[in-house]
Amino acid sequence: MRLAGLPRAEAAALRVVRGLRSARGQGRGQRLGDLTNAFRELLAEAAVLVSGAAGGGSARRSYEQGGSLRVYGLCREPVLSATGYGGVATHLLAPDGSRYSVSDVRPGGLARARGAGSASVALGGAVLDHGGLARGGLRIVGATVSPDGRLGAGRGVSATPLRGVHWSEEPAAALFARPVHEAMGALLDDGGHETEGAQAPLLGCDVVVVGAVGEYLVVRVADDGPSLRLRPAHPHPELPHAANLRRIAGYPGLALRVLGRPDLERAATLRPLAVGPVPGASYTLRLPEEWMGRADLGYDRLQGGHFPAEAPPGEAGGPVTAGPDPLADAPLWRVRRLLETGVAGGRRAVAEAGRGTETAAFAVPLRRAGLGGAAGLAEALVAEADRRPRDTFGRLSDPSPDGYARAWLASAIHLTAAERALVVASWS
């Protein structure tokens, strides 16, 4: 595939191969859902190539001239991959609202991720480290920018430090001014996160802490907004994400400004990267002046002195609940189980899963929930899986698996779209 100039198809195929090897070896952390998603991406890429609607993509990240830029730091994010790479990504914002980042990721794993947060920024001779850049800014001349907003460090790039801006100042303040349901709708309509390797864009909002429920920190968006679940951006115990959220959970009623990534696979879930005080709120964080009004949850550790001394009256109370979860309550899990059955057991397993009364067992609940499209595509998948036409001599007259692959892909794509729609609805 690489020789044919098809890097996206190659990457999708490699994910499937690695997933199959891990499943066969019963590797730790292997999830059938991840392997199913890898199959969906591979079949989708193959369908696009067969249709001739798009090319094979670019094998390398290309950088283009971005001219002169002024960018201001938002936060730092530790990067830790399963392949042994570690580092940091510092997120930046331009006055026109454009998003950029400076990354420093190399082999080294956890130790590299922890240490990179205070490493020097390798960009145009800048004298800042990543901690200083996250709370400062840069004027860049001769900038080079990749399509996903990463700033390059070419020979012609020069950078001069600038004073940083608080989250209450422009351009950062605009990130927290938009209602969260509108921001989520725009995020999915944009579709930029669907590209290979891309992550959901950062989303900001003001919230009030409700309390902890299991692994979640439950918060309520200010001004009668929805309840959200905050989960650690990275669960590794050596990174302070989870410890910081546990400390915040001990202050119900605390007003908090949060910047993080929406979790597009869970209802109303945000993975916060940084927090700060809400301007004008009396019961909010008390951060050191040098922190510029925010704490990077992956690097800074919140202490007791960073919180107000007395809670507002009436905040301590009854049990904390996470609220309804439309994604978990919907019967779409039946479709996902059918698709995973096809990945784990093959075509015959799908056919057996839909024989007799089993088809009605998953189709009827879907239609009762108003998910007729999902039910119809799942039934078509079962029918295609069981279609084995033979000639008078008992030989398969149509041995091609193309029809089954198309039916599986159609059901998988519809499932993804339906789940994303429920996720967006949960933010309203």
XYZ file of N, CA and C in Angstrom, residues 180 205-211 217-230 252-256 258 315 321:
90
model
N -22.464 25.547 25.248
C -21.783 24.280 24.966
C -22.513 23.455 23.904
N -15.877 26.020 28.969
C -17.155 26.361 29.582
C -16.950 26.671 31.061
N -17.891 27.400 31.634
C -17.920 27.671 33.071
C -18.893 26.697 33.725
N -18.473 26.063 34.811
C -19.280 25.038 35.460
C -19.293 25.261 36.962
N -20.202 24.544 37.622
C -20.278 24.505 39.080
C -20.130 23.047 39.501
N -19.232 22.770 40.431
C -18.962 21.403 40.864
C -20.149 20.856 41.647
N -20.585 19.645 41.292
C -21.652 18.959 42.019
C -21.062 17.918 42.964
N -20.172 17.066 42.466
C -19.546 16.054 43.305
C -19.099 14.872 42.476
N -16.324 13.155 37.801
C -16.618 14.359 38.553
C -17.801 15.010 37.851
N -18.928 15.109 38.543
C -20.137 15.675 37.945
C -20.145 17.178 38.185
N -20.384 17.931 37.108
C -20.477 19.382 37.189
C -21.729 19.826 36.438
N -22.149 21.039 36.726
C -23.304 21.620 36.035
C -22.840 22.876 35.312
N -23.123 22.947 34.025
C -22.736 24.122 33.252
C -23.485 25.339 33.779
N -22.788 26.461 33.898
C -23.374 27.669 34.453
C -24.565 28.143 33.631
N -25.423 28.941 34.275
C -26.620 29.511 33.633
C -27.578 28.417 33.176
N -27.867 27.482 34.082
C -28.862 26.427 33.832
C -28.491 25.537 32.649
N -27.214 25.267 32.489
C -26.778 24.373 31.429
C -26.892 22.923 31.837
N -26.477 22.015 30.973
C -26.584 20.578 31.259
C -25.561 20.127 32.295
N -25.796 18.954 32.856
C -24.804 18.311 33.713
C -23.781 17.602 32.836
N -22.523 17.718 33.204
C -21.438 17.078 32.465
C -20.672 16.151 33.383
N -20.038 15.164 32.780
C -19.151 14.259 33.484
C -17.714 14.601 33.092
N -16.888 14.896 34.062
C -15.484 15.152 33.796
C -14.686 13.886 34.084
N -17.926 20.945 46.572
C -19.197 21.157 45.858
C -19.594 22.628 45.893
N -20.117 23.091 44.768
C -20.492 24.488 44.641
C -19.395 25.369 44.085
N -18.184 24.808 43.901
C -17.065 25.593 43.402
C -17.319 25.993 41.949
N -17.187 27.271 41.645
C -17.279 27.757 40.263
C -15.940 27.547 39.583
N -15.974 26.989 38.381
C -14.754 26.543 37.725
C -14.845 26.860 36.235
N -13.354 25.642 32.750
C -12.744 24.388 32.301
C -12.448 24.463 30.811
N -24.807 24.329 49.762
C -24.238 23.486 48.718
C -24.111 22.035 49.151
N -25.863 12.434 41.576
C -26.149 11.511 40.480
C -25.577 12.080 39.197
